[in-house]
């Protein structure tokens, strides 16, 4: 005989059935039956109570992207649900699998503007893979199984379950369910063998092939397949912001980062190659610059699991729709060994220019205030280049991503598509919980840190050993940089009057250290890295330090400026 339980308990059982071990959340009236059921499952789930629902969504993202599992957060209705919208939006743009479960008023009063009622399904449909309202306890097991399947399969993304209060309290004869197929939903398209042959022939004829590696390689866990592909035909590769750790920094065929603040050689040679092979990337405007001048000389092969990305921004001569983990070996098998030495050597000429004009000054300043780049590189080296880099958004993001080094997959967590200030701190909490064996370093600016600074309370309570690096320039630095370059130094609303961050950290029981002089930096980094728990390294950096090189707005991707 099937056990008769409440809908709330059915949710707990269904989450256990999906292998969930951590729940990020915040209780409230319309979700109270679920939190009451959670009381009996304290040994089954790590229950992380954040200090704001936005933090719950970002923590679930950090958990998902560092572990490869689906992140879960549970919140109440109304403002509790709407506070997760930024995280949900971030997740859809960065293909992050999370399931957000929100309480809802009783089905009998839906549509009456009851207290804390909001049409969550209507609000979230444009920013989710699937959004569904559970009105009956009988639908819980099915809805949860379907939600996890949709969130994690194909191109991953967020799913929202809107859970009415009466469905939580009513009884059901519970039976676990598995969903592994949905009619009309094809998460893994079958590769086109004819197109793969055509692509291989094109690559074999190429004199200057160039691979652009995106997050799809990380999501598809196709790291080994990517290397085999690149090595067989000796193809140089560049990485997008979200794909940075798809290849180790010191991998011989990895040429650097693409995009607005990427490496000069990668951007210039995008417009010099004869065959462009895009692997699990979406041709973001931050990567392409002016589309009218982007790679017009090249034949384009685009590998992506999501058909909607094909021809969206850049016309593909040969689209290969499917999972890169499946497509790359099929393509590699048809490739002929090649040399391409002269082509690969051409990257070093541009690298030398960038090093002289930018990198040397960023990493080895002779005098003056501390630079963001030197801080990032020193911390990376102090962790033997094995740490997970989490960033907030702004100059701290670009500088740390440029100068951190990566030796392991799934080592970069950053808000790429939405550019969410406030992402860094809660995402780092999620990562530290998901992969406790790895060091998690989160870089933040003084603006983004304050957007979710309340999550220091979560760190205090959960004892998550997050290494926090605050690059404090007393500005909203990225906006200030644009104001300097394009708005005649009119610093409107970007100077920041900041609090005593070290005193704030102390209030949460978190050790910290303020570094102003370069001579103190190494010792402070050592103290942070060797600290067994959370630590705030507060670094006063040059106020008007700019992220260079840079592609100005509207310019060609290869027209980078250096000052």
XYZ file of C-alpha atoms in Angstrom:
563
model
C 0.000 0.000 0.000
C 1.277 3.481 -0.912
C 2.070 5.810 1.966
C -0.340 8.707 2.463
C 1.597 11.944 3.031
C 1.168 15.696 2.558
C 2.140 17.488 -0.617
C 4.928 19.202 1.336
C 6.333 15.852 2.420
C 5.942 14.598 -1.151
C 8.192 17.470 -2.216
C 10.843 16.382 0.278
C 10.686 12.780 -0.939
C 10.812 13.893 -4.561
C 13.889 16.051 -3.966
C 15.588 13.125 -2.259
C 14.670 11.002 -5.267
C 16.536 13.493 -7.476
C 19.666 13.230 -5.331
C 19.371 16.721 -3.845
C 21.636 17.206 -0.838
C 21.480 20.998 -0.335
C 18.583 23.458 -0.244
C 19.070 27.227 -0.217
C 16.051 29.119 0.996
C 14.142 31.575 3.121
C 10.857 30.739 4.891
C 7.582 32.641 4.788
C 3.840 32.263 5.147
C 2.882 30.584 1.872
C 5.738 28.078 1.991
C 5.533 27.320 5.713
C 4.175 23.753 5.292
C 7.233 22.897 3.197
C 9.627 24.303 5.787
C 7.725 22.390 8.445
C 8.291 19.211 6.440
C 11.985 20.138 6.084
C 12.245 20.010 9.884
C 12.031 16.218 9.689
C 14.732 16.047 6.980
C 17.604 17.847 8.622
C 19.792 14.772 8.124
C 18.793 14.447 4.469
C 19.495 17.970 3.237
C 21.890 20.708 4.171
C 19.415 23.508 4.764
C 21.037 26.872 4.082
C 18.999 29.873 5.213
C 20.254 32.886 3.285
C 19.634 36.494 4.266
C 17.824 37.510 1.056
C 16.070 35.451 -1.599
C 18.294 36.860 -4.355
C 21.137 35.298 -2.411
C 19.340 31.945 -2.471
C 19.080 31.972 -6.270
C 22.722 32.991 -6.763
C 23.918 30.455 -4.188
C 22.003 27.760 -6.078
C 23.739 28.947 -9.243
C 27.156 28.747 -7.625
C 26.343 25.283 -6.332
C 25.186 24.131 -9.768
C 28.039 25.542 -11.819
C 30.766 24.213 -9.543
C 29.250 20.758 -8.967
C 27.448 20.006 -12.230
C 24.270 19.199 -10.280
C 20.987 21.092 -10.192
C 20.877 23.878 -7.613
C 17.713 24.180 -5.521
C 16.189 27.103 -3.669
C 12.872 27.322 -1.829
C 11.189 30.643 -1.025
C 7.792 32.037 -0.161
C 5.258 33.776 -2.392
C 5.039 37.435 -3.409
C 8.250 39.339 -2.630
C 10.029 36.120 -1.695
C 9.438 34.814 -5.189
C 10.075 38.072 -7.013
C 13.374 38.513 -5.158
C 14.642 35.435 -7.011
C 13.929 36.887 -10.462
C 17.405 38.365 -10.896
C 18.989 34.989 -10.184
C 16.551 33.224 -12.509
C 17.310 35.729 -15.277
C 21.023 35.263 -14.679
C 20.599 31.488 -14.879
C 18.738 31.516 -18.198
C 21.366 33.701 -19.862
C 24.283 31.677 -18.480
C 22.627 28.253 -18.947
C 22.689 27.336 -15.256
C 20.460 24.472 -14.029
C 18.497 25.580 -10.973
C 15.021 24.730 -9.691
C 13.260 27.500 -7.793
C 10.314 26.333 -5.690
C 8.084 29.138 -4.476
C 5.083 29.131 -2.205
C 1.806 30.449 -3.525
C -1.535 31.396 -1.993
C -4.245 28.730 -1.830
C -5.767 27.824 -5.179
C -9.209 28.951 -3.942
C -8.055 32.589 -3.833
C -5.840 32.679 -6.917
C -6.549 35.782 -8.966
C -8.030 37.757 -6.064
C -4.890 39.745 -5.244
C -4.624 37.866 -1.975
C -1.869 38.811 0.451
C 1.541 38.162 -1.180
C 0.001 36.778 -4.361
C 1.846 37.294 -7.622
C 1.387 35.539 -10.964
C 4.782 33.861 -10.767
C 4.219 31.574 -13.739
C 3.286 34.545 -15.903
C 6.244 36.567 -14.664
C 8.832 33.819 -15.113
C 7.776 32.119 -18.347
C 10.041 34.354 -20.488
C 13.080 33.708 -18.265
C 12.818 29.959 -17.616
C 12.951 26.703 -19.536
C 9.696 25.721 -17.816
C 7.428 27.367 -15.267
C 4.571 25.418 -13.689
C 2.009 25.885 -10.939
C 1.341 22.884 -8.683
C -2.284 23.010 -7.523
C -2.708 19.396 -6.398
C -0.620 17.219 -4.130
C -1.044 14.435 -6.722
C 1.088 16.431 -9.174
C 4.108 17.016 -6.915
C 6.189 13.942 -7.785
C 5.576 14.359 -11.519
C 6.283 18.094 -11.498
C 9.547 17.749 -9.561
C 10.821 14.915 -11.775
C 9.936 16.896 -14.895
C 11.525 20.046 -13.499
C 14.862 18.371 -12.818
C 14.891 16.670 -16.206
C 14.234 19.922 -18.042
C 16.674 21.970 -15.945
C 19.577 19.567 -16.392
C 19.146 18.185 -19.911
C 20.180 19.692 -23.225
C 21.131 23.303 -22.757
C 20.672 23.660 -18.984
C 18.633 26.409 -17.425
C 16.251 27.460 -14.645
C 12.852 25.959 -13.877
C 10.228 27.441 -11.525
C 7.620 25.488 -9.574
C 4.840 27.631 -8.069
C 3.407 25.573 -5.177
C -0.038 26.553 -3.860
C -0.490 26.303 -0.113
C -3.416 23.875 -0.276
C -1.392 21.543 -2.483
C 1.273 21.585 0.225
C -1.149 20.571 2.980
C -3.471 18.159 1.212
C -2.739 14.416 1.240
C -1.533 12.125 -1.518
C -0.666 8.454 -1.954
C 2.965 9.137 -2.794
C 4.850 7.248 -5.463
C 8.254 8.474 -6.759
C 8.435 9.249 -10.452
C 11.139 9.441 -13.087
C 10.874 11.658 -16.158
C 13.403 10.973 -18.900
C 11.404 11.846 -21.979
C 9.011 14.640 -22.939
C 7.158 14.667 -26.232
C 8.337 17.488 -28.533
C 11.331 18.236 -26.266
C 14.556 17.018 -27.874
C 17.408 18.023 -25.561
C 20.097 16.109 -27.464
C 19.629 16.466 -31.241
C 21.056 13.674 -33.373
C 24.235 14.850 -35.139
C 24.051 15.367 -38.891
C 26.723 13.019 -40.264
C 26.794 14.739 -43.664
C 27.380 18.133 -42.027
C 30.146 16.632 -39.860
C 31.908 15.321 -42.980
C 31.604 18.723 -44.646
C 33.005 20.428 -41.551
C 35.941 18.016 -41.371
C 36.740 18.631 -45.040
C 36.660 22.372 -44.459
C 39.004 22.119 -41.462
C 41.363 19.798 -43.344
C 41.697 22.363 -46.134
C 42.159 25.286 -43.735
C 45.482 27.114 -43.456
C 44.439 29.256 -40.492
C 41.773 27.403 -38.460
C 40.722 28.961 -35.158
C 38.510 27.440 -32.432
C 36.375 29.613 -30.155
C 35.628 27.670 -26.988
C 32.597 28.533 -24.871
C 30.885 27.333 -21.725
C 29.187 24.559 -23.677
C 32.362 22.516 -23.294
C 32.182 22.898 -19.515
C 28.449 22.157 -19.383
C 28.848 19.137 -21.639
C 31.945 17.935 -19.794
C 33.707 17.659 -23.121
C 37.159 18.745 -21.947
C 38.973 15.612 -23.114
C 37.098 15.558 -26.396
C 38.032 19.194 -27.002
C 41.734 18.552 -26.440
C 41.744 15.533 -28.738
C 40.079 17.632 -31.443
C 42.514 20.537 -31.118
C 45.610 18.377 -30.900
C 44.911 16.152 -33.881
C 44.832 19.086 -36.322
C 46.976 21.475 -34.237
C 44.233 24.102 -34.004
C 44.759 27.166 -31.786
C 41.856 28.022 -29.497
C 40.554 31.042 -27.609
C 38.070 30.969 -24.759
C 35.047 33.079 -23.932
C 34.612 34.563 -20.452
C 32.377 31.683 -19.341
C 34.581 29.118 -21.070
C 37.876 30.201 -19.517
C 38.504 27.015 -17.547
C 37.477 24.707 -20.403
C 41.223 24.630 -21.111
C 44.090 25.145 -18.655
C 45.748 28.544 -18.924
C 49.093 26.964 -19.819
C 47.665 24.581 -22.430
C 49.886 25.015 -25.534
C 47.002 25.530 -27.965
C 45.125 27.954 -25.707
C 45.785 31.468 -26.956
C 43.817 33.434 -24.365
C 40.460 35.150 -23.887
C 38.115 36.583 -26.490
C 36.074 39.734 -26.283
C 35.841 43.343 -25.230
C 38.549 42.961 -22.584
C 40.116 39.842 -24.040
C 43.549 39.296 -25.515
C 44.656 41.257 -28.554
C 45.944 38.199 -30.425
C 42.677 36.325 -30.111
C 40.568 39.231 -31.271
C 42.798 40.212 -34.175
C 43.169 36.658 -35.436
C 39.410 36.180 -35.331
C 39.473 38.524 -38.308
C 42.484 36.771 -39.867
C 41.491 33.083 -39.716
C 40.055 31.259 -42.707
C 37.928 28.758 -40.749
C 36.248 29.726 -37.494
C 35.054 26.825 -35.325
C 32.677 27.974 -32.588
C 32.218 25.301 -29.918
C 29.454 25.777 -27.360
C 29.412 29.566 -27.535
C 26.710 31.997 -28.581
C 28.552 34.845 -30.320
C 27.706 37.380 -27.621
C 28.065 41.031 -28.554
C 30.914 41.237 -26.017
C 32.764 38.645 -28.118
C 31.918 39.890 -31.617
C 32.038 43.668 -31.335
C 30.611 45.193 -34.512
C 28.944 42.327 -36.369
C 29.375 44.126 -39.688
C 33.131 43.622 -39.453
C 33.245 40.315 -37.577
C 35.139 37.421 -39.216
C 33.856 38.254 -42.700
C 36.818 36.452 -44.270
C 36.142 33.126 -42.506
C 33.997 30.110 -43.124
C 32.086 29.492 -39.887
C 31.404 26.103 -38.303
C 29.084 26.462 -35.311
C 28.668 23.591 -32.841
C 25.842 24.153 -30.373
C 23.231 22.041 -28.633
C 20.642 24.821 -28.923
C 19.322 25.265 -32.454
C 18.119 28.776 -31.639
C 21.736 29.960 -31.340
C 22.519 28.983 -34.941
C 22.497 32.033 -37.247
C 21.176 34.232 -34.425
C 24.122 36.623 -34.517
C 26.677 35.131 -36.904
C 25.720 33.186 -40.027
C 27.051 29.617 -39.904
C 28.306 28.066 -43.132
C 28.104 24.635 -41.501
C 25.879 24.309 -38.418
C 26.479 21.252 -36.232
C 23.537 21.006 -33.852
C 24.079 18.697 -30.903
C 26.081 17.933 -27.792
C 29.727 18.890 -28.298
C 30.765 15.839 -26.275
C 29.193 13.693 -29.000
C 30.011 15.830 -32.040
C 33.696 16.532 -31.327
C 34.843 12.869 -31.424
C 32.941 12.303 -34.680
C 34.653 15.351 -36.145
C 38.066 14.454 -34.753
C 37.928 11.002 -36.341
C 37.749 12.629 -39.796
C 40.497 15.181 -39.252
C 43.933 14.927 -40.808
C 47.038 15.768 -38.736
C 48.277 19.254 -39.527
C 51.044 21.656 -38.535
C 49.824 25.293 -38.700
C 53.043 26.425 -36.957
C 53.290 29.727 -38.794
C 49.668 30.514 -37.988
C 50.097 29.644 -34.310
C 53.305 31.676 -34.097
C 51.425 34.752 -35.331
C 49.601 34.967 -31.998
C 52.841 35.595 -30.106
C 53.536 38.768 -32.106
C 50.335 40.364 -30.823
C 50.895 38.920 -27.340
C 54.212 40.775 -27.172
C 52.484 44.056 -27.985
C 49.812 43.506 -25.327
C 52.382 42.477 -22.742
C 54.427 45.624 -23.279
C 51.480 48.013 -23.353
C 49.226 46.457 -20.692
C 50.205 43.263 -18.921
C 53.658 44.256 -17.702
C 52.216 47.406 -16.121
C 49.303 45.480 -14.581
C 51.379 42.689 -13.044
C 54.688 44.373 -12.262
C 54.084 48.026 -11.429
C 57.242 49.740 -10.286
C 55.552 52.242 -8.019
C 52.243 53.796 -7.056
C 49.083 52.223 -5.734
C 48.286 48.527 -5.898
C 46.854 47.292 -9.188
C 43.911 44.933 -9.495
C 45.789 42.692 -11.906
C 48.760 42.105 -9.637
C 46.466 41.197 -6.742
C 44.585 38.648 -8.856
C 47.740 37.020 -10.208
C 49.399 36.759 -6.788
C 46.308 35.143 -5.255
C 46.056 32.690 -8.148
C 49.683 31.673 -7.679
C 49.258 31.420 -3.908
C 46.539 28.805 -4.498
C 48.763 26.980 -7.026
C 46.312 28.050 -9.727
C 43.844 25.426 -8.487
C 41.229 27.633 -6.841
C 37.711 28.289 -8.075
C 37.476 31.912 -9.148
C 34.120 33.529 -8.418
C 33.675 37.137 -9.441
C 31.194 39.877 -9.005
C 30.643 42.210 -11.968
C 32.712 45.152 -13.114
C 36.422 45.872 -13.206
C 37.018 43.257 -10.492
C 35.466 40.697 -12.849
C 37.511 41.544 -15.898
C 40.798 41.942 -14.044
C 40.485 38.725 -12.061
C 39.345 36.718 -15.093
C 42.225 38.087 -17.170
C 44.968 37.480 -14.612
C 43.803 34.458 -12.653
C 45.165 31.153 -13.968
C 43.170 27.967 -14.403
C 44.379 24.381 -14.171
C 41.118 22.502 -13.506
C 37.691 22.491 -15.174
C 34.724 24.349 -13.657
C 36.993 26.974 -12.116
C 35.287 30.212 -13.216
C 31.908 31.330 -11.869
C 30.890 34.738 -13.130
C 27.768 36.483 -14.327
C 28.341 36.703 -18.068
C 25.057 37.347 -19.848
C 23.154 39.415 -17.306
C 26.156 41.061 -15.622
C 24.631 40.925 -12.149
C 26.280 42.999 -9.464
C 25.767 41.162 -6.188
C 26.229 37.740 -7.822
C 29.682 37.041 -6.422
C 29.253 36.604 -2.670
C 26.236 34.244 -2.646
C 27.548 32.297 -5.658
C 30.788 31.740 -3.757
C 28.810 30.383 -0.800
C 27.089 27.900 -3.106
C 30.406 26.823 -4.622
C 32.093 26.395 -1.234
C 29.247 24.152 -0.095
C 29.175 22.148 -3.332
C 32.915 21.430 -3.586
C 34.376 21.767 -0.077
C 37.675 20.200 -1.173
C 38.482 23.215 -3.363
C 39.532 26.729 -2.373
C 36.945 29.324 -3.408
C 38.169 32.880 -4.023
C 35.595 35.566 -4.767
C 36.688 38.937 -6.161
C 34.361 41.867 -5.598
C 34.339 45.602 -6.017
C 33.085 47.938 -3.311
C 29.845 48.436 -5.255
C 28.907 44.806 -5.890
C 29.982 43.668 -2.416
C 27.406 45.952 -0.823
C 24.580 44.659 -3.008
C 24.446 41.349 -1.165
C 26.681 42.085 1.808
C 24.016 40.629 4.099
C 25.129 37.157 2.989
C 28.078 37.522 5.350
C 25.476 36.309 7.836
C 25.064 33.098 5.829
C 28.840 32.624 5.804
C 28.903 33.155 9.566
C 26.130 30.645 10.207
C 27.208 28.010 7.694
C 30.942 28.454 8.360
C 31.667 28.435 4.640
C 35.410 29.018 4.093
C 35.029 31.620 1.354
C 38.118 33.707 0.620
C 36.762 37.186 -0.142
C 38.929 39.672 -1.990
C 37.551 43.208 -1.997
C 39.235 45.376 -4.632
C 38.271 48.772 -3.278
C 38.802 51.778 -5.552
C 36.045 53.932 -4.001
C 34.194 53.996 -7.313
C 31.704 52.038 -9.337
C 34.811 51.329 -11.345
C 33.511 49.959 -14.622
C 30.997 52.759 -15.068
C 33.654 55.283 -14.036
C 35.982 53.883 -16.719
C 33.343 54.456 -19.382
C 32.686 57.941 -18.007
C 36.395 58.693 -18.278
C 36.765 57.368 -21.815
C 33.447 58.297 -23.413
C 31.781 60.939 -21.193
C 34.609 63.468 -20.744
C 35.518 62.443 -17.163
C 32.053 63.394 -15.878
C 31.874 61.012 -12.913
C 28.133 61.147 -12.334
C 27.045 59.055 -9.312
C 30.064 56.720 -9.459
C 32.244 57.885 -6.508
C 31.513 55.696 -3.469
C 31.516 56.748 0.182
C 32.322 53.415 1.778
C 31.886 51.973 5.261
C 34.585 50.286 7.315
C 34.444 46.865 5.657
C 36.849 45.287 8.124
C 34.648 46.371 11.014
C 31.641 44.867 9.247
C 33.484 41.588 8.763
C 34.430 41.605 12.428
C 30.767 41.999 13.383
C 30.110 38.708 11.593
C 33.058 37.022 13.258
C 35.047 36.909 10.012
C 38.787 37.701 10.192
C 40.035 40.334 7.772
C 42.995 42.396 6.779
C 43.320 45.764 5.072
C 46.199 46.147 2.612
C 47.257 49.565 1.411
C 50.985 49.142 0.712
C 52.463 46.726 -1.814
C 54.989 45.539 0.750
C 52.146 44.056 2.845
C 50.403 42.173 0.048
C 52.255 38.849 0.014
C 51.975 38.337 3.761
C 48.281 39.239 3.710
C 47.566 36.780 0.897
C 49.430 34.067 2.771
C 47.371 34.777 5.883
C 44.137 34.556 3.880
C 45.031 31.332 2.066
C 46.210 29.616 5.250
C 43.178 30.725 7.238
C 40.973 27.655 7.845
C 37.690 29.515 7.415
C 36.261 32.578 5.730
C 38.515 35.611 5.324
C 38.115 39.125 3.929
C 41.164 40.559 2.186
C 40.383 44.240 1.749
C 42.783 45.754 -0.798
C 42.920 49.473 -1.505
C 43.688 49.649 -5.229
C 44.408 52.514 -7.579
C 41.225 54.532 -7.939
C 41.482 55.225 -11.668
C 42.998 51.946 -12.810
C 41.348 50.897 -16.083
C 40.753 47.473 -17.613
C 42.765 47.372 -20.804
C 42.917 46.525 -23.630
C 39.372 47.361 -24.586
C 37.162 47.280 -27.659
C 35.289 50.617 -27.731
C 31.511 50.420 -28.245
C 30.600 49.989 -31.897
C 34.152 49.166 -32.952
C 35.508 46.119 -34.709
C 36.693 43.387 -32.352
C 40.285 43.834 -33.516
C 40.360 47.614 -32.965
C 41.438 47.483 -29.334
C 42.626 50.518 -27.390
C 45.342 50.394 -24.732
C 44.775 53.611 -22.812
